[in-house]
């Protein structure tokens, strides 16, 4: 038996031309360089969690750190902890850590607000920098909040329009009219990856700016905003970064843009001298100018614990395991669930997708409900997509085996004919 | 000895014409109807905490609740907790609780983002509702973040200006040109209270809207936005509401304004059908339309614990004790610190101020550092103001005695001549 993890599970099944065996899959876990990270998370027993792309799991270090922050820093330190525990420096400190995950430099990333609020800030920055251009370019089906936020920013900005073009046409549609391109690097549903380097370069050729949403990338997919010469980016703290429910988000602004970029959400924490309490706004010199209100300390410090684990694992290892997990899932579905009506919506080529997979099925909602009832937690995205996320820090190859066996059983039982699975409700 | 708390400590000293005694003050604690609340907070020993108006103390219930949220709801429940633990309903549920504190109706308040971000949203709403009026009216020295946020909102809105007029002239300056008046109900430094009812009425006479910042009011001062016919309001979660460092804020929009009010920060959680993932923004029907990104669950649920305690105590009791605490402080300073150079910046009449006191002193910064070193924690606001906050849930009358004794000693030692107290640094 070959104990070394194969380059790809699909390649292995193709060449071996025989079914994958549970024992083989277990042997990959034994050889997994990230195998010890699972024990550093709190995970419910009897659950295979394939939704870490929606809400990352709880690191044990986070639980301990938050207990300390709450009891010692808030409870005993009280207001003094802004200085004594450096709460005041936390948004920048954690931003600098996230910078290392995405190829940014220190001082180019800050933790603040939500992804949507951060996108709003950066859209205004971009529009102010390109006053004579009329278009913001994005794609239909982009993560809806990104589109809604563009709408919101344009509502008070007459003379600008949102132009939606299919992903494959985006590069060709960038023109001298384009002020800004707003794209999600890894698509939230299909997991398709945009060519960050090529689209950014194309935008720059035409004098346009680009904002990348890294919410489904950072922490699972290698990202290098520096090498790709990215202008600005935003990203989510509660998915692959394991910052906890509703954790604060982050934003990246390349240093070359910072001096002229002023946030519309110019709250006091973005002021150069917030504790002088002067009446006029003077933005802080660096990335701190993108802070708005008082930072949400529990969330920022929770996020820091999650990011620390990712940095310890390393972005290259994370991406390598993420791909092996999803390749294995695809191969097992091919083997065990053929003729089930499942159709892969994600790119078949691992290098063209992020760290989750989407499958269409006419009874997708019922199937996901039944899977969750059996302890395999993925999620559902309307109208028909089952989504399975592969978080390399706490998933084992054996979990993928369990998940697909369960999926096979659910499909065999035709759960959608059961009344309890018929009604559709929100699955966040 | 009179065991009943006097109507006001000042009145008592005036009429009794003799010094207050420690034993008398302790007897007021024994008769305090809120005395049992102190034990429901975690407080450091040997500290008199007079900065709850900056960061409220930690309720024991919050520590326990957060431990449960982190371990059980996030750790074990994972993504399922959005529904199973009703995380998704938390911003509205806690908003409805805050509504009871400020005289609003259910469905008029929601917890979201920061005070500054919420103010930004409501300024845009007001400007959209008054398209032909050029002025936003506020006062110089208003809480700076509020002024900065107005600046930020106006930067992308040509043709509108911010007009600053002294507090006493605000009502007279409201005209047919006024789109919006933005005021902080209780001034963050002086604690002066604006006449919410009169200014709101005056604005309405002229067709203007008003946004009140309740950050230094709710939880310590009685507020009735309904009776005052207030249009919109924002407020802070981490001061008197005890929501924890950087806790999310809240906003109020009177029901009559909701249907036409659209947030510029139109993120997905404010959408009417967020889980349908459609491309176009359709605001939710009610107050939920003012949500933006995914709510910060740790912060929202921490805030809920703090608000629950305030509701249990009742706004009238809170205000009554708050006034007695500050009256006692003033009386003791008069007695013990006469000729010390301290000058009361706050209104002497308790009904004209909020729940903190500011004193000017040329060596204010050094005095506050020395007080903090001796366990009496207030804060300093440039250029010369010592600020002491009186939180009725966890302060005892005896604490006020201790604080003023310590202040007297610090003044006697002329701490400002010591090198360690000479340099000025930020006190958050």
PDB file of N, CA and C in Angstrom, chain B residues 126-188:
ATOM      1  N   UNK B 126     -31.145  60.809   6.284  1.00  0.00           N
ATOM      2  CA  UNK B 126     -31.715  62.147   6.490  1.00  0.00           C
ATOM      3  C   UNK B 126     -31.474  63.039   5.277  1.00  0.00           C
ATOM      4  N   UNK B 127     -30.274  62.992   4.727  1.00  0.00           N
ATOM      5  CA  UNK B 127     -29.975  63.844   3.565  1.00  0.00           C
ATOM      6  C   UNK B 127     -30.842  63.443   2.369  1.00  0.00           C
ATOM      7  N   UNK B 128     -31.074  62.135   2.224  1.00  0.00           N
ATOM      8  CA  UNK B 128     -31.933  61.690   1.116  1.00  0.00           C
ATOM      9  C   UNK B 128     -33.364  62.158   1.320  1.00  0.00           C
ATOM     10  N   UNK B 129     -33.770  62.282   2.577  1.00  0.00           N
ATOM     11  CA  UNK B 129     -35.151  62.699   2.870  1.00  0.00           C
ATOM     12  C   UNK B 129     -35.334  64.219   2.785  1.00  0.00           C
ATOM     13  N   UNK B 130     -34.244  64.947   2.802  1.00  0.00           N
ATOM     14  CA  UNK B 130     -34.303  66.417   2.730  1.00  0.00           C
ATOM     15  C   UNK B 130     -33.352  66.887   1.628  1.00  0.00           C
ATOM     16  N   UNK B 131     -33.673  66.546   0.379  1.00  0.00           N
ATOM     17  CA  UNK B 131     -32.700  66.775  -0.710  1.00  0.00           C
ATOM     18  C   UNK B 131     -32.436  68.246  -1.001  1.00  0.00           C
ATOM     19  N   UNK B 132     -33.343  69.117  -0.643  1.00  0.00           N
ATOM     20  CA  UNK B 132     -33.186  70.515  -1.036  1.00  0.00           C
ATOM     21  C   UNK B 132     -32.663  71.412   0.078  1.00  0.00           C
ATOM     22  N   UNK B 133     -32.222  70.831   1.150  1.00  0.00           N
ATOM     23  CA  UNK B 133     -31.731  71.634   2.276  1.00  0.00           C
ATOM     24  C   UNK B 133     -30.213  71.449   2.390  1.00  0.00           C
ATOM     25  N   UNK B 134     -29.546  72.530   2.716  1.00  0.00           N
ATOM     26  CA  UNK B 134     -28.087  72.489   2.566  1.00  0.00           C
ATOM     27  C   UNK B 134     -27.324  72.203   3.853  1.00  0.00           C
ATOM     28  N   UNK B 135     -27.961  72.351   5.017  1.00  0.00           N
ATOM     29  CA  UNK B 135     -27.158  72.330   6.248  1.00  0.00           C
ATOM     30  C   UNK B 135     -27.385  71.115   7.141  1.00  0.00           C
ATOM     31  N   UNK B 136     -26.269  70.636   7.676  1.00  0.00           N
ATOM     32  CA  UNK B 136     -26.323  69.786   8.854  1.00  0.00           C
ATOM     33  C   UNK B 136     -25.837  70.653  10.011  1.00  0.00           C
ATOM     34  N   UNK B 137     -26.619  70.680  11.074  1.00  0.00           N
ATOM     35  CA  UNK B 137     -26.306  71.549  12.197  1.00  0.00           C
ATOM     36  C   UNK B 137     -25.836  70.704  13.376  1.00  0.00           C
ATOM     37  N   UNK B 138     -24.712  71.111  13.939  1.00  0.00           N
ATOM     38  CA  UNK B 138     -24.226  70.458  15.163  1.00  0.00           C
ATOM     39  C   UNK B 138     -23.490  71.502  15.996  1.00  0.00           C
ATOM     40  N   UNK B 139     -22.832  71.056  17.058  1.00  0.00           N
ATOM     41  CA  UNK B 139     -22.133  72.025  17.903  1.00  0.00           C
ATOM     42  C   UNK B 139     -20.637  71.743  17.900  1.00  0.00           C
ATOM     43  N   UNK B 140     -19.815  72.768  17.991  1.00  0.00           N
ATOM     44  CA  UNK B 140     -18.380  72.540  18.144  1.00  0.00           C
ATOM     45  C   UNK B 140     -18.146  71.802  19.458  1.00  0.00           C
ATOM     46  N   UNK B 141     -17.151  70.920  19.455  1.00  0.00           N
ATOM     47  CA  UNK B 141     -16.897  70.165  20.674  1.00  0.00           C
ATOM     48  C   UNK B 141     -17.853  69.017  20.905  1.00  0.00           C
ATOM     49  N   UNK B 142     -18.744  68.764  19.953  1.00  0.00           N
ATOM     50  CA  UNK B 142     -19.538  67.530  19.996  1.00  0.00           C
ATOM     51  C   UNK B 142     -18.563  66.359  20.009  1.00  0.00           C
ATOM     52  N   UNK B 143     -19.030  65.171  20.382  1.00  0.00           N
ATOM     53  CA  UNK B 143     -18.085  64.056  20.377  1.00  0.00           C
ATOM     54  C   UNK B 143     -17.432  63.992  19.003  1.00  0.00           C
ATOM     55  N   UNK B 144     -16.080  64.053  18.977  1.00  0.00           N
ATOM     56  CA  UNK B 144     -15.412  64.236  17.690  1.00  0.00           C
ATOM     57  C   UNK B 144     -15.803  63.226  16.627  1.00  0.00           C
ATOM     58  N   UNK B 145     -15.984  61.978  17.003  1.00  0.00           N
ATOM     59  CA  UNK B 145     -16.300  60.991  15.963  1.00  0.00           C
ATOM     60  C   UNK B 145     -17.583  61.366  15.231  1.00  0.00           C
ATOM     61  N   UNK B 146     -18.531  61.945  15.939  1.00  0.00           N
ATOM     62  CA  UNK B 146     -19.769  62.357  15.281  1.00  0.00           C
ATOM     63  C   UNK B 146     -19.483  63.443  14.245  1.00  0.00           C
ATOM     64  N   UNK B 147     -18.628  64.361  14.598  1.00  0.00           N
ATOM     65  CA  UNK B 147     -18.272  65.417  13.633  1.00  0.00           C
ATOM     66  C   UNK B 147     -17.482  64.825  12.457  1.00  0.00           C
ATOM     67  N   UNK B 148     -16.558  63.914  12.754  1.00  0.00           N
ATOM     68  CA  UNK B 148     -15.769  63.315  11.678  1.00  0.00           C
ATOM     69  C   UNK B 148     -16.671  62.540  10.706  1.00  0.00           C
ATOM     70  N   UNK B 149     -17.648  61.873  11.272  1.00  0.00           N
ATOM     71  CA  UNK B 149     -18.540  61.072  10.431  1.00  0.00           C
ATOM     72  C   UNK B 149     -19.411  61.987   9.561  1.00  0.00           C
ATOM     73  N   UNK B 150     -19.841  63.095  10.109  1.00  0.00           N
ATOM     74  CA  UNK B 150     -20.583  64.055   9.277  1.00  0.00           C
ATOM     75  C   UNK B 150     -19.677  64.523   8.136  1.00  0.00           C
ATOM     76  N   UNK B 151     -18.438  64.869   8.463  1.00  0.00           N
ATOM     77  CA  UNK B 151     -17.484  65.257   7.413  1.00  0.00           C
ATOM     78  C   UNK B 151     -17.381  64.174   6.343  1.00  0.00           C
ATOM     79  N   UNK B 152     -17.257  62.939   6.798  1.00  0.00           N
ATOM     80  CA  UNK B 152     -17.109  61.821   5.855  1.00  0.00           C
ATOM     81  C   UNK B 152     -18.322  61.674   4.967  1.00  0.00           C
ATOM     82  N   UNK B 153     -19.502  61.826   5.570  1.00  0.00           N
ATOM     83  CA  UNK B 153     -20.732  61.690   4.783  1.00  0.00           C
ATOM     84  C   UNK B 153     -20.862  62.837   3.784  1.00  0.00           C
ATOM     85  N   UNK B 154     -20.386  64.006   4.167  1.00  0.00           N
ATOM     86  CA  UNK B 154     -20.530  65.172   3.281  1.00  0.00           C
ATOM     87  C   UNK B 154     -19.485  65.187   2.165  1.00  0.00           C
ATOM     88  N   UNK B 155     -18.389  64.470   2.367  1.00  0.00           N
ATOM     89  CA  UNK B 155     -17.303  64.525   1.387  1.00  0.00           C
ATOM     90  C   UNK B 155     -17.793  64.095   0.001  1.00  0.00           C
ATOM     91  N   UNK B 156     -18.668  63.090  -0.009  1.00  0.00           N
ATOM     92  CA  UNK B 156     -19.168  62.601  -1.300  1.00  0.00           C
ATOM     93  C   UNK B 156     -20.541  63.184  -1.633  1.00  0.00           C
ATOM     94  N   UNK B 157     -20.947  64.225  -0.907  1.00  0.00           N
ATOM     95  CA  UNK B 157     -22.285  64.787  -1.090  1.00  0.00           C
ATOM     96  C   UNK B 157     -22.158  66.286  -1.311  1.00  0.00           C
ATOM     97  N   UNK B 158     -21.827  66.702  -2.517  1.00  0.00           N
ATOM     98  CA  UNK B 158     -21.605  68.128  -2.741  1.00  0.00           C
ATOM     99  C   UNK B 158     -22.866  68.952  -2.496  1.00  0.00           C
ATOM    100  N   UNK B 159     -22.660  70.191  -2.110  1.00  0.00           N
ATOM    101  CA  UNK B 159     -23.808  71.087  -1.926  1.00  0.00           C
ATOM    102  C   UNK B 159     -24.362  71.091  -0.524  1.00  0.00           C
ATOM    103  N   UNK B 160     -23.770  70.321   0.368  1.00  0.00           N
ATOM    104  CA  UNK B 160     -24.222  70.321   1.764  1.00  0.00           C
ATOM    105  C   UNK B 160     -23.051  70.768   2.638  1.00  0.00           C
ATOM    106  N   UNK B 161     -23.366  71.410   3.721  1.00  0.00           N
ATOM    107  CA  UNK B 161     -22.305  71.863   4.622  1.00  0.00           C
ATOM    108  C   UNK B 161     -22.638  71.515   6.069  1.00  0.00           C
ATOM    109  N   UNK B 162     -21.598  71.393   6.840  1.00  0.00           N
ATOM    110  CA  UNK B 162     -21.742  71.227   8.289  1.00  0.00           C
ATOM    111  C   UNK B 162     -21.632  72.600   8.929  1.00  0.00           C
ATOM    112  N   UNK B 163     -22.623  72.968   9.700  1.00  0.00           N
ATOM    113  CA  UNK B 163     -22.614  74.258  10.406  1.00  0.00           C
ATOM    114  C   UNK B 163     -22.536  73.975  11.897  1.00  0.00           C
ATOM    115  N   UNK B 164     -21.533  74.551  12.524  1.00  0.00           N
ATOM    116  CA  UNK B 164     -21.358  74.348  13.965  1.00  0.00           C
ATOM    117  C   UNK B 164     -21.740  75.608  14.715  1.00  0.00           C
ATOM    118  N   UNK B 165     -22.633  75.459  15.658  1.00  0.00           N
ATOM    119  CA  UNK B 165     -23.074  76.581  16.476  1.00  0.00           C
ATOM    120  C   UNK B 165     -23.046  76.164  17.937  1.00  0.00           C
ATOM    121  N   UNK B 166     -22.739  77.105  18.820  1.00  0.00           N
ATOM    122  CA  UNK B 166     -22.686  76.756  20.255  1.00  0.00           C
ATOM    123  C   UNK B 166     -24.013  76.161  20.725  1.00  0.00           C
ATOM    124  N   UNK B 167     -23.904  75.289  21.699  1.00  0.00           N
ATOM    125  CA  UNK B 167     -25.072  74.549  22.172  1.00  0.00           C
ATOM    126  C   UNK B 167     -26.274  75.452  22.425  1.00  0.00           C
ATOM    127  N   UNK B 168     -26.037  76.570  23.070  1.00  0.00           N
ATOM    128  CA  UNK B 168     -27.165  77.409  23.466  1.00  0.00           C
ATOM    129  C   UNK B 168     -27.807  78.112  22.270  1.00  0.00           C
ATOM    130  N   UNK B 169     -27.124  78.122  21.132  1.00  0.00           N
ATOM    131  CA  UNK B 169     -27.692  78.774  19.959  1.00  0.00           C
ATOM    132  C   UNK B 169     -28.332  77.800  18.961  1.00  0.00           C
ATOM    133  N   UNK B 170     -28.154  76.501  19.209  1.00  0.00           N
ATOM    134  CA  UNK B 170     -28.622  75.498  18.242  1.00  0.00           C
ATOM    135  C   UNK B 170     -30.099  75.713  17.879  1.00  0.00           C
ATOM    136  N   UNK B 171     -30.934  75.815  18.885  1.00  0.00           N
ATOM    137  CA  UNK B 171     -32.375  75.886  18.598  1.00  0.00           C
ATOM    138  C   UNK B 171     -32.693  77.090  17.707  1.00  0.00           C
ATOM    139  N   UNK B 172     -32.035  78.195  17.973  1.00  0.00           N
ATOM    140  CA  UNK B 172     -32.310  79.409  17.187  1.00  0.00           C
ATOM    141  C   UNK B 172     -31.764  79.327  15.775  1.00  0.00           C
ATOM    142  N   UNK B 173     -30.818  78.458  15.569  1.00  0.00           N
ATOM    143  CA  UNK B 173     -30.187  78.377  14.237  1.00  0.00           C
ATOM    144  C   UNK B 173     -30.890  77.394  13.318  1.00  0.00           C
ATOM    145  N   UNK B 174     -31.842  76.665  13.818  1.00  0.00           N
ATOM    146  CA  UNK B 174     -32.580  75.731  12.956  1.00  0.00           C
ATOM    147  C   UNK B 174     -33.486  76.550  12.040  1.00  0.00           C
ATOM    148  N   UNK B 175     -33.403  76.256  10.750  1.00  0.00           N
ATOM    149  CA  UNK B 175     -34.174  77.047   9.785  1.00  0.00           C
ATOM    150  C   UNK B 175     -34.669  76.145   8.661  1.00  0.00           C
ATOM    151  N   UNK B 176     -35.275  76.776   7.666  1.00  0.00           N
ATOM    152  CA  UNK B 176     -35.760  76.019   6.508  1.00  0.00           C
ATOM    153  C   UNK B 176     -34.588  75.472   5.690  1.00  0.00           C
ATOM    154  N   UNK B 177     -33.396  75.925   6.000  1.00  0.00           N
ATOM    155  CA  UNK B 177     -32.188  75.421   5.352  1.00  0.00           C
ATOM    156  C   UNK B 177     -31.626  74.174   6.018  1.00  0.00           C
ATOM    157  N   UNK B 178     -32.129  73.900   7.204  1.00  0.00           N
ATOM    158  CA  UNK B 178     -31.571  72.795   7.978  1.00  0.00           C
ATOM    159  C   UNK B 178     -32.160  71.473   7.515  1.00  0.00           C
ATOM    160  N   UNK B 179     -31.299  70.607   7.004  1.00  0.00           N
ATOM    161  CA  UNK B 179     -31.765  69.250   6.675  1.00  0.00           C
ATOM    162  C   UNK B 179     -31.818  68.405   7.936  1.00  0.00           C
ATOM    163  N   UNK B 180     -30.813  68.597   8.796  1.00  0.00           N
ATOM    164  CA  UNK B 180     -30.597  67.648   9.874  1.00  0.00           C
ATOM    165  C   UNK B 180     -29.849  68.319  11.026  1.00  0.00           C
ATOM    166  N   UNK B 181     -30.265  67.994  12.242  1.00  0.00           N
ATOM    167  CA  UNK B 181     -29.527  68.390  13.438  1.00  0.00           C
ATOM    168  C   UNK B 181     -28.934  67.116  14.045  1.00  0.00           C
ATOM    169  N   UNK B 182     -27.632  67.125  14.303  1.00  0.00           N
ATOM    170  CA  UNK B 182     -26.957  65.973  14.921  1.00  0.00           C
ATOM    171  C   UNK B 182     -26.369  66.425  16.247  1.00  0.00           C
ATOM    172  N   UNK B 183     -26.890  65.896  17.323  1.00  0.00           N
ATOM    173  CA  UNK B 183     -26.419  66.291  18.648  1.00  0.00           C
ATOM    174  C   UNK B 183     -26.252  65.072  19.548  1.00  0.00           C
ATOM    175  N   UNK B 184     -25.314  65.219  20.470  1.00  0.00           N
ATOM    176  CA  UNK B 184     -25.159  64.211  21.509  1.00  0.00           C
ATOM    177  C   UNK B 184     -25.994  64.664  22.701  1.00  0.00           C
ATOM    178  N   UNK B 185     -26.882  63.791  23.141  1.00  0.00           N
ATOM    179  CA  UNK B 185     -27.830  64.174  24.182  1.00  0.00           C
ATOM    180  C   UNK B 185     -27.104  64.606  25.449  1.00  0.00           C
ATOM    181  N   UNK B 186     -26.198  63.758  25.942  1.00  0.00           N
ATOM    182  CA  UNK B 186     -25.343  64.121  27.082  1.00  0.00           C
ATOM    183  C   UNK B 186     -23.943  64.332  26.533  1.00  0.00           C
ATOM    184  N   UNK B 187     -23.396  65.507  26.746  1.00  0.00           N
ATOM    185  CA  UNK B 187     -22.081  65.820  26.192  1.00  0.00           C
ATOM    186  C   UNK B 187     -20.999  64.922  26.795  1.00  0.00           C
ATOM    187  N   UNK B 188     -20.135  64.378  25.913  1.00  0.00           N
ATOM    188  CA  UNK B 188     -19.151  63.389  26.395  1.00  0.00           C
ATOM    189  C   UNK B 188     -18.175  63.982  27.408  1.00  0.00           C
TER     190      UNK B 188
END
